[in-house]
Amino acid sequence: MLRITTSFFCQHATASASVTVSGLAPLNVTLVQKRGTRRTTTPARWLPKKIETYSHEQLTSENEAFLKQTATSRVYSPLKDEPWERGTWTESSKRTGIIAQKIGVIPQWLTSGERTLTTMLYVPENHVISYTDPETWFRNSLEGKKKAYNRMPRAAKLTVGAINADPRKLSAAYRGLFDRHGLPPKQHLASFVVSEDAKLQPGTQLFATHFKIGQWVDCTAKTIDWGFQGVMHRWGMRGQPESSGTTKAHRRVGSVGSTSDARIWPGKRLPGHMGWEWRSTRGVRIFRINVKEQVIYIRGCGVPGEIGEFVLIKDSYCEGKEVKDPYFPTHYPSEETEPLPEEYLFDWLQDFQQPSIQFEEVTTKSTQRDKTVKKQAKVKKR
């Protein structure tokens, strides 16, 4: 029998626990609370080292050219195993997402003549890097213990990589993530929670046509990094009076309200690091897809992140905006019987390759005399 009793004191900073195990003497344990930060600007310590720091000073120009040619001419075999069996779409299925890069905001015009803003997201070379089944994810990951058997009956993890990287500048540990699947190293990685029927084989390429025109999606990215900012910019505070004896404190926070305990409580709005936090914009609509350039146009300018930031795009599950009949588990352009068009446009958008105004010829009989015809005298009938 295992029995644990706890009692908290000192404003929840520490805790005392008494553990009793049958057949053994009671064991007293003291627990100390440890708070985490809101954001981290460094990668997690358990991730492999990505950038190799060795120097190229000892290499001659001929050796450098040889290494570059060898690294770029390496032949990769994405699908070296037998193709996996594809699942069937159901309402409880959850597909993977893709990695895109924010390249700007541009206006579009509707068929009614209204002007609307759209955010352009470029989809670089996306490949599936690995697939982790629910049992392995639950056993080997703390994150898997929270998500593998929580939101769905069984959820798996699928990792996607974007933009091919130069293997000469990467460490051997990081390159090993891709060599085991016969894939080129990627600069950016992202993991998505998927259902078991939406699994994809490592090496499968993802395109912008993974989504359909008019579909609702969720966009997740890190907000603009403003660095260390004061309370007026960070929290929108009014500041101190401009006159009435104020000296060198016009933009300061003022009183922090510490009266009884003489301490700053967690969550107090004070100066600090602003931005660079994960934010999601949910329920935005795809208005246009450029298949040739692999660019997705999303209505609105609320996609988080600055220009050049990488954005995670996935299906939306907001009420009334759920995905219906998508490409499952993804779109395979090579299996299309007819070539894909260069662009897909939503019904609301005006296609400028088509005429916007059409005129109809209407013939009406004029009441005036035609002056091109000779006038004839009228003969009176008797």
Short mmCIF file of C-alpha atoms in Angstrom, two decimals:
data_model
loop_
_atom_site.label_atom_id
_atom_site.label_comp_id
_atom_site.label_asym_id
_atom_site.label_seq_id
_atom_site.Cartn_x
_atom_site.Cartn_y
_atom_site.Cartn_z
CA MET A 1 0.00 0.00 0.00
CA LEU A 2 1.29 3.46 -0.94
CA ARG A 3 -0.19 6.50 0.77
CA ILE A 4 0.93 10.12 0.16
CA THR A 5 -0.32 13.08 2.17
CA THR A 6 0.79 16.65 1.53
CA SER A 7 0.41 19.96 3.34
CA PHE A 8 1.31 23.30 1.75
CA PHE A 9 2.54 26.38 3.55
CA CYS A 10 4.51 29.59 2.96
CA GLN A 11 2.34 30.76 0.06
CA HIS A 12 2.69 27.46 -1.80
CA ALA A 13 6.44 27.85 -2.12
CA THR A 14 7.28 24.58 -0.36
CA ALA A 15 5.38 21.46 0.65
CA SER A 16 5.89 18.63 3.08
CA ALA A 17 4.91 15.09 2.13
CA SER A 18 4.62 11.94 4.18
CA VAL A 19 5.01 8.67 2.25
CA THR A 20 3.98 5.40 3.86
CA VAL A 21 4.82 2.06 2.26
CA SER A 22 3.57 -1.18 3.76
CA GLY A 23 6.39 -2.94 5.60
CA LEU A 24 8.69 0.11 5.69
CA ALA A 25 9.13 3.09 7.97
CA PRO A 26 7.43 6.40 6.99
CA LEU A 27 9.51 8.67 4.77
CA ASN A 28 9.28 12.47 4.99
CA VAL A 29 9.89 14.38 1.77
CA THR A 30 10.06 18.16 1.23
CA LEU A 31 8.92 19.43 -2.19
CA VAL A 32 10.03 22.79 -3.53
CA GLN A 33 7.93 24.53 -6.18
CA LYS A 34 9.70 25.52 -9.39
CA ARG A 35 8.07 27.95 -11.77
CA GLY A 36 8.78 27.92 -15.48
CA THR A 37 9.30 30.91 -17.73
CA ARG A 38 6.77 32.14 -20.28
CA ARG A 39 9.14 31.61 -23.20
CA THR A 40 12.57 30.25 -24.02
CA THR A 41 14.88 31.65 -26.66
CA THR A 42 17.13 28.58 -26.71
CA PRO A 43 16.27 25.07 -27.94
CA ALA A 44 15.51 22.30 -25.47
CA ARG A 45 18.53 20.54 -24.01
CA TRP A 46 17.37 17.09 -25.11
CA LEU A 47 17.34 18.05 -28.81
CA PRO A 48 20.44 17.08 -30.82
CA LYS A 49 22.95 19.76 -31.63
CA LYS A 50 22.05 21.20 -35.02
CA ILE A 51 24.92 23.40 -36.22
CA GLU A 52 28.45 22.04 -36.48
CA THR A 53 31.04 24.49 -35.13
CA TYR A 54 34.20 23.10 -36.72
CA SER A 55 36.32 25.53 -38.71
CA HIS A 56 36.89 25.39 -42.47
CA GLU A 57 40.18 27.26 -42.29
CA GLN A 58 42.25 24.09 -42.76
CA LEU A 59 40.44 23.19 -45.99
CA THR A 60 41.75 24.30 -49.33
CA SER A 61 39.50 25.70 -52.00
CA GLU A 62 39.75 22.43 -53.96
CA ASN A 63 38.74 20.34 -50.93
CA GLU A 64 35.90 22.72 -50.13
CA ALA A 65 34.57 22.42 -53.69
CA PHE A 66 34.86 18.63 -53.53
CA LEU A 67 32.90 18.41 -50.26
CA LYS A 68 30.20 20.70 -51.63
CA GLN A 69 29.85 18.63 -54.79
CA THR A 70 29.69 15.39 -52.80
CA ALA A 71 27.05 16.75 -50.41
CA THR A 72 24.81 18.14 -53.15
CA SER A 73 25.12 15.15 -55.49
CA ARG A 74 24.10 12.59 -52.88
CA VAL A 75 21.16 10.49 -54.02
CA TYR A 76 18.35 10.09 -51.50
CA SER A 77 15.67 7.42 -51.58
CA PRO A 78 12.58 8.86 -49.82
CA LEU A 79 10.28 5.85 -50.15
CA LYS A 80 12.74 2.97 -49.78
CA ASP A 81 10.15 0.72 -48.09
CA GLU A 82 6.92 -0.68 -49.36
CA PRO A 83 4.05 1.87 -49.52
CA TRP A 84 1.87 1.98 -46.42
CA GLU A 85 -1.81 1.24 -46.52
CA ARG A 86 -3.92 4.39 -46.63
CA GLY A 87 -6.75 5.00 -44.21
CA THR A 88 -10.28 6.16 -44.86
CA TRP A 89 -11.59 9.58 -43.88
CA THR A 90 -14.03 9.76 -40.97
CA GLU A 91 -15.34 12.66 -38.90
CA SER A 92 -12.96 11.73 -36.06
CA SER A 93 -9.89 11.68 -38.33
CA LYS A 94 -7.20 14.31 -37.90
CA ARG A 95 -4.72 15.02 -40.69
CA THR A 96 -1.22 16.41 -40.50
CA GLY A 97 -0.34 20.03 -41.16
CA ILE A 98 2.34 21.68 -43.27
CA ILE A 99 5.08 24.26 -42.72
CA ALA A 100 4.82 27.53 -44.66
CA GLN A 101 6.70 30.81 -44.72
CA LYS A 102 4.99 34.17 -44.42
CA ILE A 103 5.98 36.36 -47.36
CA GLY A 104 3.61 39.32 -47.12
CA VAL A 105 0.10 40.77 -47.31
CA ILE A 106 -1.55 41.62 -50.63
CA PRO A 107 -5.05 42.87 -51.56
CA GLN A 108 -7.56 40.87 -53.55
CA TRP A 109 -10.86 41.91 -55.11
CA LEU A 110 -14.17 40.11 -54.79
CA THR A 111 -16.72 39.72 -57.54
CA SER A 112 -18.79 42.45 -55.87
CA GLY A 113 -15.90 44.92 -56.26
CA GLU A 114 -15.01 44.88 -52.56
CA ARG A 115 -11.32 44.99 -51.64
CA THR A 116 -10.00 42.51 -49.06
CA LEU A 117 -6.55 41.73 -47.67
CA THR A 118 -4.95 38.30 -47.88
CA THR A 119 -1.78 36.87 -46.33
CA MET A 120 0.57 35.00 -48.65
CA LEU A 121 2.19 31.84 -47.28
CA TYR A 122 4.84 30.07 -49.32
CA VAL A 123 5.03 26.29 -48.93
CA PRO A 124 8.66 25.14 -49.37
CA GLU A 125 9.78 21.53 -49.80
CA ASN A 126 7.79 19.71 -47.11
CA HIS A 127 8.56 16.05 -46.41
CA VAL A 128 7.36 13.66 -43.74
CA ILE A 129 10.36 12.87 -41.53
CA SER A 130 9.01 10.31 -39.08
CA TYR A 131 5.84 8.75 -37.71
CA THR A 132 5.54 7.68 -34.06
CA ASP A 133 2.71 5.32 -33.10
CA PRO A 134 0.72 5.99 -29.89
CA GLU A 135 2.38 3.21 -27.86
CA THR A 136 5.93 4.39 -28.60
CA TRP A 137 5.01 8.05 -28.14
CA PHE A 138 3.36 7.35 -24.78
CA ARG A 139 6.28 5.25 -23.58
CA ASN A 140 9.20 7.48 -24.60
CA SER A 141 7.87 11.04 -24.28
CA LEU A 142 6.37 13.18 -21.53
CA GLU A 143 4.37 15.00 -24.18
CA GLY A 144 3.07 11.67 -25.44
CA LYS A 145 1.83 10.77 -21.98
CA LYS A 146 -0.43 13.85 -22.15
CA LYS A 147 -1.71 13.58 -25.71
CA ALA A 148 -1.45 9.97 -26.89
CA TYR A 149 -4.61 8.79 -25.10
CA ASN A 150 -6.22 12.09 -24.08
CA ARG A 151 -8.07 14.04 -26.79
CA MET A 152 -8.63 11.11 -29.14
CA PRO A 153 -8.97 7.40 -28.54
CA ARG A 154 -5.44 6.98 -29.94
CA ALA A 155 -3.27 9.84 -31.20
CA ALA A 156 0.10 9.59 -32.94
CA LYS A 157 2.87 12.08 -33.72
CA LEU A 158 3.98 12.94 -37.24
CA THR A 159 7.08 15.08 -37.86
CA VAL A 160 7.39 17.27 -40.96
CA GLY A 161 10.51 19.02 -42.24
CA ALA A 162 10.86 21.99 -44.61
CA ILE A 163 13.66 23.52 -46.74
CA ASN A 164 16.66 21.37 -47.60
CA ALA A 165 19.80 22.28 -45.64
CA ASP A 166 23.50 21.98 -46.43
CA PRO A 167 24.66 18.77 -44.68
CA ARG A 168 28.21 20.12 -44.37
CA LYS A 169 27.03 22.66 -41.79
CA LEU A 170 25.04 20.21 -39.67
CA SER A 171 26.15 17.91 -36.88
CA ALA A 172 26.25 14.14 -37.26
CA ALA A 173 23.56 13.69 -34.58
CA TYR A 174 21.16 16.00 -36.43
CA ARG A 175 21.87 14.39 -39.80
CA GLY A 176 21.10 11.00 -38.29
CA LEU A 177 17.42 12.00 -37.95
CA PHE A 178 17.18 12.04 -41.74
CA ASP A 179 19.73 9.43 -42.83
CA ARG A 180 17.76 6.61 -41.24
CA HIS A 181 14.86 7.40 -43.60
CA GLY A 182 16.97 8.30 -46.63
CA LEU A 183 15.92 11.98 -46.61
CA PRO A 184 17.90 15.19 -47.11
CA PRO A 185 18.47 17.25 -43.95
CA LYS A 186 15.88 19.94 -43.27
CA GLN A 187 16.28 23.36 -41.72
CA HIS A 188 12.94 23.43 -39.87
CA LEU A 189 11.00 20.64 -38.15
CA ALA A 190 7.48 20.57 -36.73
CA SER A 191 5.38 17.81 -35.15
CA PHE A 192 1.63 17.39 -35.53
CA VAL A 193 -0.86 15.27 -33.60
CA VAL A 194 -2.66 12.97 -36.05
CA SER A 195 -5.05 10.06 -35.85
CA GLU A 196 -3.84 6.58 -36.67
CA ASP A 197 -5.74 6.41 -39.96
CA ALA A 198 -3.98 9.61 -41.14
CA LYS A 199 -0.43 8.27 -40.88
CA LEU A 200 2.01 9.03 -43.70
CA GLN A 201 5.11 7.16 -44.73
CA PRO A 202 8.44 8.96 -44.09
CA GLY A 203 9.55 10.57 -47.32
CA THR A 204 6.07 11.58 -48.50
CA GLN A 205 6.09 15.09 -49.96
CA LEU A 206 3.40 17.58 -48.93
CA PHE A 207 2.18 20.27 -51.30
CA ALA A 208 0.09 23.42 -51.08
CA THR A 209 -2.81 21.40 -52.50
CA HIS A 210 -2.92 19.51 -49.21
CA PHE A 211 -5.79 21.94 -48.50
CA LYS A 212 -8.77 22.85 -50.65
CA ILE A 213 -10.13 26.21 -51.76
CA GLY A 214 -12.59 27.69 -49.25
CA GLN A 215 -11.37 25.46 -46.42
CA TRP A 216 -11.03 26.84 -42.88
CA VAL A 217 -7.58 26.40 -41.32
CA ASP A 218 -5.63 27.32 -38.17
CA CYS A 219 -2.30 29.20 -38.42
CA THR A 220 0.24 28.95 -35.60
CA ALA A 221 3.50 30.91 -35.40
CA LYS A 222 5.65 32.97 -33.07
CA THR A 223 4.71 36.61 -32.71
CA ILE A 224 7.00 39.51 -33.60
CA ASP A 225 9.96 39.73 -31.22
CA TRP A 226 10.06 43.26 -29.77
CA GLY A 227 12.75 42.54 -27.19
CA PHE A 228 12.72 44.25 -23.78
CA GLN A 229 9.91 46.81 -23.63
CA GLY A 230 8.39 49.06 -20.98
CA VAL A 231 4.91 48.84 -19.54
CA MET A 232 3.43 51.47 -21.89
CA HIS A 233 4.36 49.49 -25.00
CA ARG A 234 4.06 46.01 -23.53
CA TRP A 235 0.80 46.38 -21.59
CA GLY A 236 -0.66 49.62 -22.93
CA MET A 237 -0.46 51.52 -19.63
CA ARG A 238 -1.12 55.25 -19.56
CA GLY A 239 2.10 56.27 -17.81
CA GLN A 240 2.66 59.09 -15.32
CA PRO A 241 1.43 62.70 -15.69
CA GLU A 242 3.41 64.87 -18.06
CA SER A 243 3.55 67.73 -15.55
CA SER A 244 2.61 68.29 -11.89
CA GLY A 245 6.11 67.63 -10.62
CA THR A 246 6.84 64.38 -12.50
CA THR A 247 10.59 63.94 -12.97
CA LYS A 248 12.17 61.14 -15.00
CA ALA A 249 9.17 58.84 -14.43
CA HIS A 250 6.84 59.65 -17.31
CA ARG A 251 6.87 56.13 -18.78
CA ARG A 252 7.43 54.14 -15.59
CA VAL A 253 5.03 51.67 -14.03
CA GLY A 254 4.38 53.60 -10.82
CA SER A 255 3.03 51.86 -7.71
CA VAL A 256 3.00 48.04 -7.86
CA GLY A 257 0.42 47.68 -5.08
CA SER A 258 2.60 45.80 -2.58
CA THR A 259 1.01 46.59 0.79
CA SER A 260 0.72 43.52 3.01
CA ASP A 261 3.25 40.88 1.95
CA ALA A 262 5.91 43.24 0.56
CA ARG A 263 6.48 41.13 -2.53
CA ILE A 264 5.72 41.07 -6.24
CA TRP A 265 3.08 38.47 -7.02
CA PRO A 266 3.51 36.25 -10.07
CA GLY A 267 1.74 37.66 -13.11
CA LYS A 268 2.25 41.31 -12.22
CA ARG A 269 2.42 43.44 -15.35
CA LEU A 270 5.95 44.84 -15.41
CA PRO A 271 8.57 45.64 -18.07
CA GLY A 272 10.08 42.60 -19.78
CA HIS A 273 10.48 40.63 -22.96
CA MET A 274 7.65 41.35 -25.40
CA GLY A 275 6.67 39.01 -28.20
CA TRP A 276 8.26 35.79 -29.53
CA GLU A 277 5.42 33.68 -28.13
CA TRP A 278 3.39 30.97 -29.82
CA ARG A 279 0.04 32.30 -31.01
CA SER A 280 -2.70 30.73 -33.12
CA THR A 281 -5.21 32.35 -35.44
CA ARG A 282 -8.14 29.96 -35.75
CA GLY A 283 -10.82 29.71 -38.37
CA VAL A 284 -9.29 31.63 -41.30
CA ARG A 285 -10.28 30.82 -44.87
CA ILE A 286 -8.19 29.91 -47.90
CA PHE A 287 -9.11 32.16 -50.83
CA ARG A 288 -6.51 31.25 -53.40
CA ILE A 289 -3.84 28.60 -54.10
CA ASN A 290 -1.08 29.08 -56.64
CA VAL A 291 -0.08 25.55 -57.61
CA LYS A 292 2.84 26.63 -59.79
CA GLU A 293 4.56 28.75 -57.10
CA GLN A 294 3.17 26.80 -54.10
CA VAL A 295 1.64 29.88 -52.45
CA ILE A 296 -1.48 29.89 -50.28
CA TYR A 297 -3.57 33.08 -49.92
CA ILE A 298 -5.43 33.30 -46.60
CA ARG A 299 -8.07 35.97 -46.06
CA GLY A 300 -7.15 38.61 -43.49
CA CYS A 301 -3.89 39.89 -42.07
CA GLY A 302 -4.12 38.24 -38.64
CA VAL A 303 -1.60 35.47 -39.24
CA PRO A 304 0.97 35.85 -36.42
CA GLY A 305 4.65 36.46 -37.03
CA GLU A 306 6.70 38.91 -39.06
CA ILE A 307 7.70 38.60 -42.70
CA GLY A 308 9.86 35.51 -43.17
CA GLU A 309 8.53 33.70 -40.09
CA PHE A 310 7.52 30.05 -40.45
CA VAL A 311 3.86 29.24 -39.90
CA LEU A 312 2.20 25.91 -39.11
CA ILE A 313 -1.03 25.40 -41.08
CA LYS A 314 -3.50 22.67 -40.14
CA ASP A 315 -7.18 21.86 -40.47
CA SER A 316 -9.56 23.92 -38.33
CA TYR A 317 -11.91 22.22 -35.87
CA CYS A 318 -13.82 25.31 -34.76
CA GLU A 319 -17.56 24.90 -34.47
CA GLY A 320 -19.15 25.31 -37.88
CA LYS A 321 -15.76 25.41 -39.64
CA GLU A 322 -14.78 21.74 -39.52
CA VAL A 323 -13.05 20.23 -42.50
CA LYS A 324 -15.29 18.20 -44.81
CA ASP A 325 -14.18 15.69 -47.42
CA PRO A 326 -10.47 16.65 -47.60
CA TYR A 327 -7.66 14.94 -49.48
CA PHE A 328 -6.91 12.02 -47.20
CA PRO A 329 -4.33 11.49 -45.84
CA THR A 330 -2.87 14.09 -48.23
CA HIS A 331 -2.98 15.13 -51.88
CA TYR A 332 -0.91 13.17 -54.40
CA PRO A 333 -0.57 15.25 -57.61
CA SER A 334 1.18 12.38 -59.40
CA GLU A 335 -2.01 10.32 -59.22
CA GLU A 336 -4.14 12.94 -61.01
CA THR A 337 -5.26 11.88 -64.46
CA GLU A 338 -5.27 15.46 -65.76
CA PRO A 339 -2.66 18.18 -65.20
CA LEU A 340 -3.44 20.56 -62.36
CA PRO A 341 -4.37 24.16 -63.18
CA GLU A 342 -1.92 26.90 -62.39
CA GLU A 343 -4.23 28.48 -59.81
CA TYR A 344 -7.32 27.71 -57.77
CA LEU A 345 -9.62 30.65 -56.96
CA PHE A 346 -12.47 30.82 -54.49
CA ASP A 347 -15.91 31.61 -55.88
CA TRP A 348 -15.95 35.01 -54.19
CA LEU A 349 -12.71 36.19 -55.85
CA GLN A 350 -12.67 38.01 -59.15
CA ASP A 351 -10.71 36.20 -61.85
CA PHE A 352 -8.96 38.95 -63.82
CA GLN A 353 -8.44 36.63 -66.75
CA GLN A 354 -12.20 36.70 -67.26
CA PRO A 355 -14.18 39.80 -68.31
CA SER A 356 -15.55 41.76 -65.40
CA ILE A 357 -18.25 43.68 -67.38
CA GLN A 358 -20.36 42.28 -70.19
CA PHE A 359 -22.41 44.41 -72.60
CA GLU A 360 -25.48 43.20 -74.44
CA GLU A 361 -26.53 44.63 -77.79
CA VAL A 362 -30.10 45.89 -77.69
CA THR A 363 -31.77 46.84 -80.99
CA THR A 364 -34.52 49.49 -80.76
CA LYS A 365 -36.58 51.03 -83.60
CA SER A 366 -35.92 54.73 -83.93
CA THR A 367 -38.86 57.14 -84.17
CA GLN A 368 -36.93 59.59 -86.39
CA ARG A 369 -36.61 59.37 -90.16
CA ASP A 370 -33.54 57.74 -91.62
CA LYS A 371 -31.76 60.58 -93.36
CA THR A 372 -29.73 58.24 -95.54
CA VAL A 373 -32.88 57.27 -97.48
CA LYS A 374 -34.30 59.66 -100.10
CA LYS A 375 -37.50 61.34 -99.06
CA GLN A 376 -40.51 60.41 -101.14
CA ALA A 377 -43.65 62.44 -101.65
CA LYS A 378 -46.85 61.14 -100.25
CA VAL A 379 -49.61 60.50 -102.76
CA LYS A 380 -53.11 61.16 -101.63
CA LYS A 381 -55.57 58.46 -102.31
CA ARG A 382 -58.87 59.44 -103.95
#
